[in-house]
Amino acid sequence: MTDAQETAADSSLRTTGGAPPDDVETAPIPLLEPRDGIPPVIADDASLAEVIAAFAAGSGPVAVDAERASGYRYGQRAYLVQLRREGSGTALIDPVACPDLSGLGEALSGVEWVLHAATQDLPCLREIGMIPSRIFDTELAGRLAGFPRVGLGAMVEGVLGFVLEKGHSAVDWSTRPLPEPWLRYAALDVELLVDLRDALEKDLDRQGKLEWAIQEFDAIASAPPPEPRKDPWRRTSGMHKVRRRRQMAVVRELWQARDRVARRRDVSPGKVLGDAAIVEAALALPANVHALTALNGFGHRMGRRQLEQWQAAVDRAKALLDSELPQPGQPVTGPPPPRAWAEKDPAAAARLSAARAAVSALAETLNMPQENLITPDTVRRVCWEPPAVPDADSVAAALAGHGARPWQIAQVTPVLVTALTSSPPE
């Protein structure tokens, strides 16, 4: 039995229906109801003030989750926020009715927030004023601890011995009122997060990885909001088929037109016009609405007015001067794609091959994914432009310059020094 499972089996854990079985072969227990029932959805200032007071008076870490309406609505805003804390119970908050939760965020200042896959929820929480100073990410903890499956359901089942019902994870959370089964699911998502955190902390400590995890959590909590992506239209699915600059211009015009419509209607862009249809139009360069209608994605169910707006976007792209057409590919700010290294710089290609093999072997020894040990981009950058004298100090400085955490630098530096010094000379 792992330390995580031993912790889970401790009868003092705050679990529903008694402690999970201490025999890992015993069938997991379905978790069907929150221990305190389904709480009412907080949707007014007076109720929110009561929740803030209750959570400020609670003790220990606070479990936090957020539900979005990805695939249904424009953007990634939160449509439900769930919290649970010892002494405070569980709260379900409607951030549409209560769009400013900064008071709650301030009440929890300095408290450790327990989230699963924190980087997914922190942006939408930040938008409503909830910004943690300390976090514990149970998904990332699972990765560092070597768990093969790190979804919340798999972790709760494997570590705590309970089965979470996950049937509502992809529903339209902008629906109002939210159906009771969805609210039950949402409450259960934070029911055992702190218990899971406690078990994983003990497992990480046993493996000597707890300090590594703390560094990773601190890096996530202190990271600034990401910069807006440049030329987001280039990420259109199927873009690899588009070769000519004029066709790329059609993708850009259709993408931007779709984005304006989606933003105005507050719907997912994919519900306005699919990526496949955009690429289809770019490749065909239709001469008129009739030709556009014949393409996949622009069928008979699309109204004349919609077809005309898409054809207008195509026509705008076709009318551009050559100097106004987008350039093929984005500006390269780092090393070229690895597939080009052998031709451009054979010595660098040899360094990268040796470094990848060394990092892979080390990750296997440490029982964690390679990308959590050190990002592939960092390895590529160090191998493409290595220090003039690749010793321990210079390689460590290079890794730090690319954002590696101290624990990563300590683990990876020795194997990278070997890889950089053992590869064939230029």
Short mmCIF file of N, CA, C and O in Angstrom, two decimals, residues 188-303:
data_model
loop_
_atom_site.label_atom_id
_atom_site.label_comp_id
_atom_site.label_asym_id
_atom_site.label_seq_id
_atom_site.Cartn_x
_atom_site.Cartn_y
_atom_site.Cartn_z
N LEU A 188 -19.71 17.40 -5.24
CA LEU A 188 -18.86 16.24 -5.01
C LEU A 188 -17.44 16.47 -5.52
O LEU A 188 -16.49 15.84 -5.03
N ASP A 189 -17.28 17.35 -6.49
CA ASP A 189 -15.94 17.60 -7.03
C ASP A 189 -14.99 18.20 -6.00
O ASP A 189 -13.77 18.07 -6.12
N VAL A 190 -15.53 18.91 -5.00
CA VAL A 190 -14.66 19.47 -3.95
C VAL A 190 -14.78 18.71 -2.64
O VAL A 190 -14.13 19.04 -1.66
N GLU A 191 -15.61 17.67 -2.63
CA GLU A 191 -15.88 16.91 -1.40
C GLU A 191 -14.62 16.30 -0.81
O GLU A 191 -14.40 16.35 0.40
N LEU A 192 -13.77 15.73 -1.65
CA LEU A 192 -12.61 14.98 -1.17
C LEU A 192 -11.28 15.58 -1.59
O LEU A 192 -10.24 14.95 -1.42
N LEU A 193 -11.30 16.80 -2.12
CA LEU A 193 -10.05 17.40 -2.61
C LEU A 193 -9.02 17.56 -1.50
O LEU A 193 -7.82 17.30 -1.70
N VAL A 194 -9.44 18.01 -0.33
CA VAL A 194 -8.48 18.20 0.75
C VAL A 194 -7.97 16.86 1.26
O VAL A 194 -6.78 16.71 1.59
N ASP A 195 -8.86 15.85 1.32
CA ASP A 195 -8.41 14.51 1.69
C ASP A 195 -7.37 13.99 0.70
O ASP A 195 -6.36 13.38 1.09
N LEU A 196 -7.62 14.22 -0.58
CA LEU A 196 -6.67 13.80 -1.61
C LEU A 196 -5.36 14.54 -1.45
O LEU A 196 -4.27 13.94 -1.57
N ARG A 197 -5.44 15.82 -1.17
CA ARG A 197 -4.23 16.63 -0.95
C ARG A 197 -3.40 16.06 0.19
O ARG A 197 -2.18 15.91 0.10
N ASP A 198 -4.06 15.71 1.31
CA ASP A 198 -3.34 15.19 2.47
C ASP A 198 -2.62 13.89 2.14
O ASP A 198 -1.47 13.67 2.55
N ALA A 199 -3.31 13.02 1.41
CA ALA A 199 -2.70 11.74 1.04
C ALA A 199 -1.51 11.93 0.11
O ALA A 199 -0.47 11.29 0.26
N LEU A 200 -1.66 12.81 -0.87
CA LEU A 200 -0.58 13.04 -1.83
C LEU A 200 0.62 13.73 -1.18
O LEU A 200 1.77 13.45 -1.53
N GLU A 201 0.36 14.61 -0.25
CA GLU A 201 1.47 15.27 0.45
C GLU A 201 2.34 14.24 1.15
O GLU A 201 3.57 14.29 1.09
N LYS A 202 1.71 13.27 1.81
CA LYS A 202 2.46 12.24 2.51
C LYS A 202 3.24 11.38 1.52
O LYS A 202 4.40 11.02 1.77
N ASP A 203 2.64 11.06 0.38
CA ASP A 203 3.33 10.25 -0.63
C ASP A 203 4.52 11.01 -1.21
O ASP A 203 5.61 10.44 -1.39
N LEU A 204 4.34 12.27 -1.51
CA LEU A 204 5.44 13.08 -2.05
C LEU A 204 6.58 13.20 -1.03
O LEU A 204 7.76 13.15 -1.39
N ASP A 205 6.22 13.35 0.23
CA ASP A 205 7.23 13.46 1.27
C ASP A 205 8.04 12.17 1.37
O ASP A 205 9.27 12.19 1.48
N ARG A 206 7.35 11.04 1.30
CA ARG A 206 8.04 9.75 1.35
C ARG A 206 9.03 9.60 0.21
O ARG A 206 10.13 9.06 0.39
N GLN A 207 8.65 10.10 -0.97
CA GLN A 207 9.51 9.97 -2.15
C GLN A 207 10.60 11.05 -2.21
O GLN A 207 11.41 11.05 -3.13
N GLY A 208 10.60 11.97 -1.26
CA GLY A 208 11.56 13.06 -1.30
C GLY A 208 11.24 14.11 -2.34
O GLY A 208 12.13 14.86 -2.78
N LYS A 209 9.97 14.21 -2.72
CA LYS A 209 9.57 15.13 -3.78
C LYS A 209 8.68 16.27 -3.29
O LYS A 209 8.21 17.07 -4.11
N LEU A 210 8.43 16.35 -2.00
CA LEU A 210 7.50 17.37 -1.51
C LEU A 210 8.02 18.77 -1.79
O LEU A 210 7.26 19.64 -2.23
N GLU A 211 9.30 18.99 -1.57
CA GLU A 211 9.85 20.32 -1.83
C GLU A 211 9.78 20.64 -3.32
O GLU A 211 9.56 21.79 -3.72
N TRP A 212 9.96 19.65 -4.17
CA TRP A 212 9.82 19.86 -5.61
C TRP A 212 8.41 20.34 -5.94
O TRP A 212 8.23 21.29 -6.71
N ALA A 213 7.44 19.65 -5.35
CA ALA A 213 6.04 20.02 -5.60
C ALA A 213 5.75 21.43 -5.12
O ALA A 213 5.07 22.21 -5.81
N ILE A 214 6.27 21.78 -3.95
CA ILE A 214 6.03 23.13 -3.42
C ILE A 214 6.59 24.18 -4.37
O ILE A 214 5.96 25.22 -4.62
N GLN A 215 7.77 23.92 -4.93
CA GLN A 215 8.34 24.87 -5.89
C GLN A 215 7.46 25.00 -7.12
O GLN A 215 7.27 26.10 -7.65
N GLU A 216 6.92 23.87 -7.59
CA GLU A 216 6.03 23.92 -8.76
C GLU A 216 4.75 24.68 -8.44
O GLU A 216 4.28 25.50 -9.24
N PHE A 217 4.18 24.43 -7.27
CA PHE A 217 2.95 25.12 -6.89
C PHE A 217 3.19 26.63 -6.77
O PHE A 217 2.36 27.44 -7.20
N ASP A 218 4.33 27.00 -6.17
CA ASP A 218 4.64 28.43 -6.03
C ASP A 218 4.81 29.10 -7.39
O ASP A 218 4.40 30.25 -7.59
N ALA A 219 5.41 28.36 -8.33
CA ALA A 219 5.60 28.92 -9.67
C ALA A 219 4.26 29.17 -10.35
O ALA A 219 4.08 30.19 -11.03
N ILE A 220 3.30 28.26 -10.17
CA ILE A 220 1.98 28.44 -10.77
C ILE A 220 1.26 29.62 -10.13
O ILE A 220 0.67 30.46 -10.81
N ALA A 221 1.31 29.69 -8.80
CA ALA A 221 0.59 30.75 -8.09
C ALA A 221 1.14 32.13 -8.40
O ALA A 221 0.39 33.12 -8.42
N SER A 222 2.43 32.23 -8.65
CA SER A 222 3.06 33.54 -8.87
C SER A 222 3.19 33.91 -10.34
O SER A 222 3.63 35.01 -10.66
N ALA A 223 2.79 33.00 -11.23
CA ALA A 223 2.93 33.28 -12.67
C ALA A 223 1.98 34.40 -13.09
O ALA A 223 0.81 34.41 -12.69
N PRO A 224 2.44 35.34 -13.90
CA PRO A 224 1.55 36.40 -14.39
C PRO A 224 0.58 35.84 -15.42
O PRO A 224 0.81 34.76 -15.97
N PRO A 225 -0.50 36.55 -15.69
CA PRO A 225 -1.43 36.09 -16.73
C PRO A 225 -0.69 35.95 -18.06
O PRO A 225 0.21 36.74 -18.37
N PRO A 226 -1.01 34.95 -18.85
CA PRO A 226 -0.31 34.76 -20.13
C PRO A 226 -0.59 35.91 -21.09
O PRO A 226 -1.67 36.52 -21.06
N GLU A 227 0.39 36.20 -21.92
CA GLU A 227 0.21 37.22 -22.94
C GLU A 227 -0.78 36.74 -23.99
O GLU A 227 -0.85 35.54 -24.28
N PRO A 228 -1.57 37.65 -24.55
CA PRO A 228 -2.49 37.23 -25.63
C PRO A 228 -1.71 36.58 -26.77
O PRO A 228 -0.63 37.03 -27.13
N ARG A 229 -2.26 35.51 -27.29
CA ARG A 229 -1.58 34.78 -28.36
C ARG A 229 -1.55 35.61 -29.64
O ARG A 229 -2.55 36.17 -30.06
N LYS A 230 -0.39 35.70 -30.26
CA LYS A 230 -0.25 36.43 -31.51
C LYS A 230 -0.79 35.58 -32.66
O LYS A 230 -0.52 34.38 -32.74
N ASP A 231 -1.55 36.23 -33.54
CA ASP A 231 -2.13 35.54 -34.70
C ASP A 231 -2.83 34.24 -34.29
O ASP A 231 -2.48 33.14 -34.77
N PRO A 232 -3.84 34.31 -33.43
CA PRO A 232 -4.51 33.07 -33.00
C PRO A 232 -5.16 32.31 -34.14
O PRO A 232 -5.39 31.10 -34.03
N TRP A 233 -5.45 32.97 -35.26
CA TRP A 233 -6.07 32.30 -36.40
C TRP A 233 -5.17 31.21 -36.98
O TRP A 233 -5.65 30.28 -37.63
N ARG A 234 -3.87 31.32 -36.72
CA ARG A 234 -2.94 30.30 -37.24
C ARG A 234 -3.13 28.94 -36.56
O ARG A 234 -2.62 27.93 -37.05
N ARG A 235 -3.86 28.92 -35.44
CA ARG A 235 -4.10 27.66 -34.74
C ARG A 235 -5.38 26.97 -35.21
O ARG A 235 -5.83 26.01 -34.59
N THR A 236 -5.96 27.46 -36.31
CA THR A 236 -7.13 26.81 -36.88
C THR A 236 -6.81 25.35 -37.20
O THR A 236 -5.80 25.05 -37.84
N SER A 237 -7.67 24.45 -36.74
CA SER A 237 -7.43 23.03 -36.98
C SER A 237 -7.45 22.73 -38.49
O SER A 237 -8.35 23.16 -39.20
N GLY A 238 -6.43 22.04 -38.96
CA GLY A 238 -6.31 21.75 -40.39
C GLY A 238 -5.47 22.77 -41.13
O GLY A 238 -5.35 22.70 -42.37
N MET A 239 -4.87 23.70 -40.41
CA MET A 239 -4.08 24.77 -41.02
C MET A 239 -2.90 24.23 -41.83
O MET A 239 -2.42 24.88 -42.76
N HIS A 240 -2.44 23.04 -41.47
CA HIS A 240 -1.29 22.48 -42.18
C HIS A 240 -1.58 22.23 -43.65
O HIS A 240 -0.65 22.11 -44.47
N LYS A 241 -2.85 22.17 -44.03
CA LYS A 241 -3.21 21.95 -45.43
C LYS A 241 -3.11 23.23 -46.26
O LYS A 241 -3.08 23.17 -47.49
N VAL A 242 -3.07 24.36 -45.57
CA VAL A 242 -3.10 25.65 -46.27
C VAL A 242 -1.67 26.09 -46.56
O VAL A 242 -0.90 26.37 -45.63
N ARG A 243 -1.32 26.16 -47.83
CA ARG A 243 0.07 26.42 -48.22
C ARG A 243 0.29 27.83 -48.79
O ARG A 243 1.31 28.44 -48.55
N ARG A 244 -0.68 28.29 -49.56
CA ARG A 244 -0.49 29.57 -50.26
C ARG A 244 -0.91 30.74 -49.39
O ARG A 244 -1.83 30.63 -48.58
N ARG A 245 -0.22 31.87 -49.58
CA ARG A 245 -0.48 33.04 -48.74
C ARG A 245 -1.89 33.58 -48.94
O ARG A 245 -2.52 34.04 -47.99
N ARG A 246 -2.41 33.51 -50.15
CA ARG A 246 -3.76 33.98 -50.40
C ARG A 246 -4.78 33.12 -49.63
O ARG A 246 -5.75 33.63 -49.08
N GLN A 247 -4.52 31.84 -49.62
CA GLN A 247 -5.39 30.95 -48.86
C GLN A 247 -5.29 31.23 -47.36
O GLN A 247 -6.29 31.18 -46.63
N MET A 248 -4.08 31.53 -46.90
CA MET A 248 -3.91 31.88 -45.49
C MET A 248 -4.70 33.14 -45.15
O MET A 248 -5.27 33.25 -44.05
N ALA A 249 -4.75 34.07 -46.09
CA ALA A 249 -5.51 35.30 -45.86
C ALA A 249 -7.00 35.00 -45.71
O ALA A 249 -7.70 35.64 -44.91
N VAL A 250 -7.49 34.01 -46.46
CA VAL A 250 -8.90 33.61 -46.33
C VAL A 250 -9.14 33.04 -44.94
O VAL A 250 -10.15 33.37 -44.29
N VAL A 251 -8.23 32.20 -44.46
CA VAL A 251 -8.38 31.66 -43.10
C VAL A 251 -8.44 32.81 -42.10
O VAL A 251 -9.30 32.83 -41.20
N ARG A 252 -7.54 33.76 -42.24
CA ARG A 252 -7.49 34.88 -41.30
C ARG A 252 -8.79 35.68 -41.32
O ARG A 252 -9.35 35.99 -40.26
N GLU A 253 -9.29 36.01 -42.52
CA GLU A 253 -10.51 36.82 -42.62
C GLU A 253 -11.72 36.07 -42.08
O GLU A 253 -12.56 36.64 -41.36
N LEU A 254 -11.84 34.79 -42.41
CA LEU A 254 -12.97 34.01 -41.91
C LEU A 254 -12.88 33.82 -40.40
O LEU A 254 -13.89 33.90 -39.69
N TRP A 255 -11.69 33.56 -39.89
CA TRP A 255 -11.50 33.38 -38.46
C TRP A 255 -11.90 34.65 -37.71
O TRP A 255 -12.61 34.59 -36.68
N GLN A 256 -11.44 35.79 -38.19
CA GLN A 256 -11.75 37.05 -37.52
C GLN A 256 -13.23 37.39 -37.61
O GLN A 256 -13.82 37.88 -36.64
N ALA A 257 -13.85 37.11 -38.76
CA ALA A 257 -15.29 37.36 -38.90
C ALA A 257 -16.07 36.45 -37.95
O ALA A 257 -17.02 36.88 -37.29
N ARG A 258 -15.67 35.19 -37.88
CA ARG A 258 -16.33 34.25 -36.97
C ARG A 258 -16.16 34.69 -35.53
O ARG A 258 -17.11 34.61 -34.73
N ASP A 259 -14.98 35.17 -35.18
CA ASP A 259 -14.73 35.59 -33.80
C ASP A 259 -15.62 36.76 -33.41
O ASP A 259 -16.12 36.82 -32.28
N ARG A 260 -15.80 37.70 -34.33
CA ARG A 260 -16.68 38.84 -34.04
C ARG A 260 -18.12 38.39 -33.79
O ARG A 260 -18.78 38.86 -32.86
N VAL A 261 -18.60 37.47 -34.62
CA VAL A 261 -19.96 36.96 -34.46
C VAL A 261 -20.08 36.20 -33.15
O VAL A 261 -21.05 36.38 -32.39
N ALA A 262 -19.12 35.35 -32.85
CA ALA A 262 -19.17 34.54 -31.63
C ALA A 262 -19.14 35.41 -30.38
O ALA A 262 -19.88 35.17 -29.42
N ARG A 263 -18.29 36.42 -30.41
CA ARG A 263 -18.21 37.32 -29.25
C ARG A 263 -19.54 38.06 -29.06
O ARG A 263 -20.03 38.18 -27.93
N ARG A 264 -20.11 38.54 -30.15
CA ARG A 264 -21.36 39.29 -30.06
C ARG A 264 -22.50 38.41 -29.56
O ARG A 264 -23.32 38.84 -28.74
N ARG A 265 -22.53 37.16 -30.01
CA ARG A 265 -23.62 36.25 -29.62
C ARG A 265 -23.31 35.46 -28.36
O ARG A 265 -24.18 34.77 -27.84
N ASP A 266 -22.08 35.59 -27.85
CA ASP A 266 -21.63 34.84 -26.67
C ASP A 266 -21.86 33.34 -26.87
O ASP A 266 -22.49 32.67 -26.05
N VAL A 267 -21.32 32.83 -27.96
CA VAL A 267 -21.35 31.40 -28.21
C VAL A 267 -19.95 30.94 -28.62
O VAL A 267 -19.12 31.76 -29.05
N SER A 268 -19.71 29.67 -28.48
CA SER A 268 -18.42 29.12 -28.89
C SER A 268 -18.21 29.35 -30.39
O SER A 268 -19.12 29.12 -31.19
N PRO A 269 -17.01 29.81 -30.80
CA PRO A 269 -16.77 30.04 -32.23
C PRO A 269 -17.07 28.81 -33.09
O PRO A 269 -17.56 28.93 -34.21
N GLY A 270 -16.81 27.63 -32.56
CA GLY A 270 -17.06 26.41 -33.33
C GLY A 270 -18.52 26.19 -33.63
O GLY A 270 -18.86 25.48 -34.58
N LYS A 271 -19.42 26.79 -32.84
CA LYS A 271 -20.84 26.68 -33.11
C LYS A 271 -21.30 27.67 -34.19
O LYS A 271 -22.39 27.55 -34.73
N VAL A 272 -20.46 28.68 -34.45
CA VAL A 272 -20.77 29.65 -35.50
C VAL A 272 -20.31 29.11 -36.85
O VAL A 272 -21.07 29.12 -37.84
N LEU A 273 -19.08 28.65 -36.90
CA LEU A 273 -18.52 28.09 -38.13
C LEU A 273 -17.35 27.20 -37.74
O LEU A 273 -16.46 27.61 -36.99
N GLY A 274 -17.35 25.98 -38.24
CA GLY A 274 -16.31 25.02 -37.87
C GLY A 274 -14.97 25.32 -38.53
O GLY A 274 -14.89 25.92 -39.61
N ASP A 275 -13.91 24.90 -37.89
CA ASP A 275 -12.57 25.07 -38.47
C ASP A 275 -12.45 24.38 -39.81
O ASP A 275 -11.81 24.89 -40.74
N ALA A 276 -13.08 23.20 -39.93
CA ALA A 276 -12.99 22.46 -41.19
C ALA A 276 -13.60 23.25 -42.33
O ALA A 276 -13.08 23.23 -43.47
N ALA A 277 -14.69 23.98 -42.06
CA ALA A 277 -15.31 24.79 -43.10
C ALA A 277 -14.41 25.96 -43.50
O ALA A 277 -14.31 26.31 -44.68
N ILE A 278 -13.75 26.56 -42.52
CA ILE A 278 -12.83 27.67 -42.82
C ILE A 278 -11.71 27.19 -43.74
O ILE A 278 -11.38 27.84 -44.75
N VAL A 279 -11.12 26.06 -43.42
CA VAL A 279 -10.03 25.52 -44.24
C VAL A 279 -10.54 25.14 -45.63
O VAL A 279 -9.88 25.38 -46.64
N GLU A 280 -11.74 24.57 -45.67
CA GLU A 280 -12.33 24.18 -46.95
C GLU A 280 -12.48 25.41 -47.87
O GLU A 280 -12.14 25.36 -49.05
N ALA A 281 -12.99 26.50 -47.31
CA ALA A 281 -13.16 27.73 -48.10
C ALA A 281 -11.82 28.30 -48.52
O ALA A 281 -11.67 28.82 -49.64
N ALA A 282 -10.83 28.21 -47.66
CA ALA A 282 -9.50 28.75 -48.00
C ALA A 282 -8.88 27.98 -49.16
O ALA A 282 -8.25 28.58 -50.05
N LEU A 283 -9.06 26.68 -49.17
CA LEU A 283 -8.47 25.88 -50.24
C LEU A 283 -9.22 26.07 -51.56
O LEU A 283 -8.61 26.04 -52.63
N ALA A 284 -10.54 26.29 -51.47
CA ALA A 284 -11.35 26.38 -52.69
C ALA A 284 -11.39 27.78 -53.28
O ALA A 284 -11.60 27.94 -54.49
N LEU A 285 -11.22 28.81 -52.46
CA LEU A 285 -11.33 30.21 -52.91
C LEU A 285 -12.61 30.41 -53.75
O LEU A 285 -12.54 30.77 -54.93
N PRO A 286 -13.79 30.17 -53.17
CA PRO A 286 -15.04 30.24 -53.94
C PRO A 286 -15.25 31.62 -54.56
O PRO A 286 -14.95 32.65 -53.94
N ALA A 287 -15.79 31.63 -55.76
CA ALA A 287 -15.97 32.90 -56.49
C ALA A 287 -17.22 33.63 -56.04
O ALA A 287 -17.30 34.86 -56.18
N ASN A 288 -18.22 32.90 -55.50
CA ASN A 288 -19.47 33.54 -55.12
C ASN A 288 -20.19 32.68 -54.08
O ASN A 288 -19.72 31.59 -53.73
N VAL A 289 -21.34 33.17 -53.63
CA VAL A 289 -22.09 32.46 -52.60
C VAL A 289 -22.53 31.08 -53.09
O VAL A 289 -22.53 30.11 -52.33
N HIS A 290 -22.89 30.98 -54.36
CA HIS A 290 -23.31 29.70 -54.90
C HIS A 290 -22.19 28.67 -54.77
O HIS A 290 -22.42 27.52 -54.37
N ALA A 291 -20.97 29.08 -55.11
CA ALA A 291 -19.83 28.17 -55.00
C ALA A 291 -19.52 27.85 -53.54
O ALA A 291 -19.15 26.71 -53.20
N LEU A 292 -19.70 28.85 -52.67
CA LEU A 292 -19.45 28.63 -51.25
C LEU A 292 -20.43 27.60 -50.68
O LEU A 292 -20.05 26.73 -49.87
N THR A 293 -21.68 27.67 -51.10
CA THR A 293 -22.72 26.77 -50.59
C THR A 293 -22.39 25.31 -50.89
O THR A 293 -22.79 24.40 -50.14
N ALA A 294 -21.67 25.07 -51.95
CA ALA A 294 -21.35 23.70 -52.35
C ALA A 294 -20.25 23.08 -51.48
O ALA A 294 -20.02 21.87 -51.56
N LEU A 295 -19.60 23.88 -50.65
CA LEU A 295 -18.50 23.38 -49.84
C LEU A 295 -19.01 22.76 -48.54
O LEU A 295 -20.04 23.18 -48.00
N ASN A 296 -18.27 21.80 -48.04
CA ASN A 296 -18.61 21.19 -46.75
C ASN A 296 -18.59 22.26 -45.66
O ASN A 296 -17.65 23.05 -45.56
N GLY A 297 -19.60 22.26 -44.83
CA GLY A 297 -19.70 23.23 -43.75
C GLY A 297 -20.54 24.44 -44.07
O GLY A 297 -20.86 25.24 -43.19
N PHE A 298 -20.89 24.61 -45.35
CA PHE A 298 -21.72 25.75 -45.77
C PHE A 298 -22.97 25.20 -46.47
O PHE A 298 -23.24 25.50 -47.62
N GLY A 299 -23.70 24.37 -45.76
CA GLY A 299 -24.79 23.65 -46.39
C GLY A 299 -26.10 24.40 -46.42
O GLY A 299 -26.18 25.62 -46.16
N HIS A 300 -27.18 23.64 -46.71
CA HIS A 300 -28.49 24.24 -46.89
C HIS A 300 -29.07 24.81 -45.61
O HIS A 300 -29.96 25.66 -45.65
N ARG A 301 -28.55 24.36 -44.44
CA ARG A 301 -29.10 24.86 -43.18
C ARG A 301 -28.60 26.27 -42.85
O ARG A 301 -29.10 26.91 -41.94
N MET A 302 -27.62 26.74 -43.58
CA MET A 302 -27.07 28.07 -43.34
C MET A 302 -27.86 29.10 -44.15
O MET A 302 -28.09 28.93 -45.33
N GLY A 303 -28.29 30.16 -43.48
CA GLY A 303 -29.10 31.18 -44.13
C GLY A 303 -28.31 31.99 -45.15
O GLY A 303 -27.08 32.06 -45.12
#
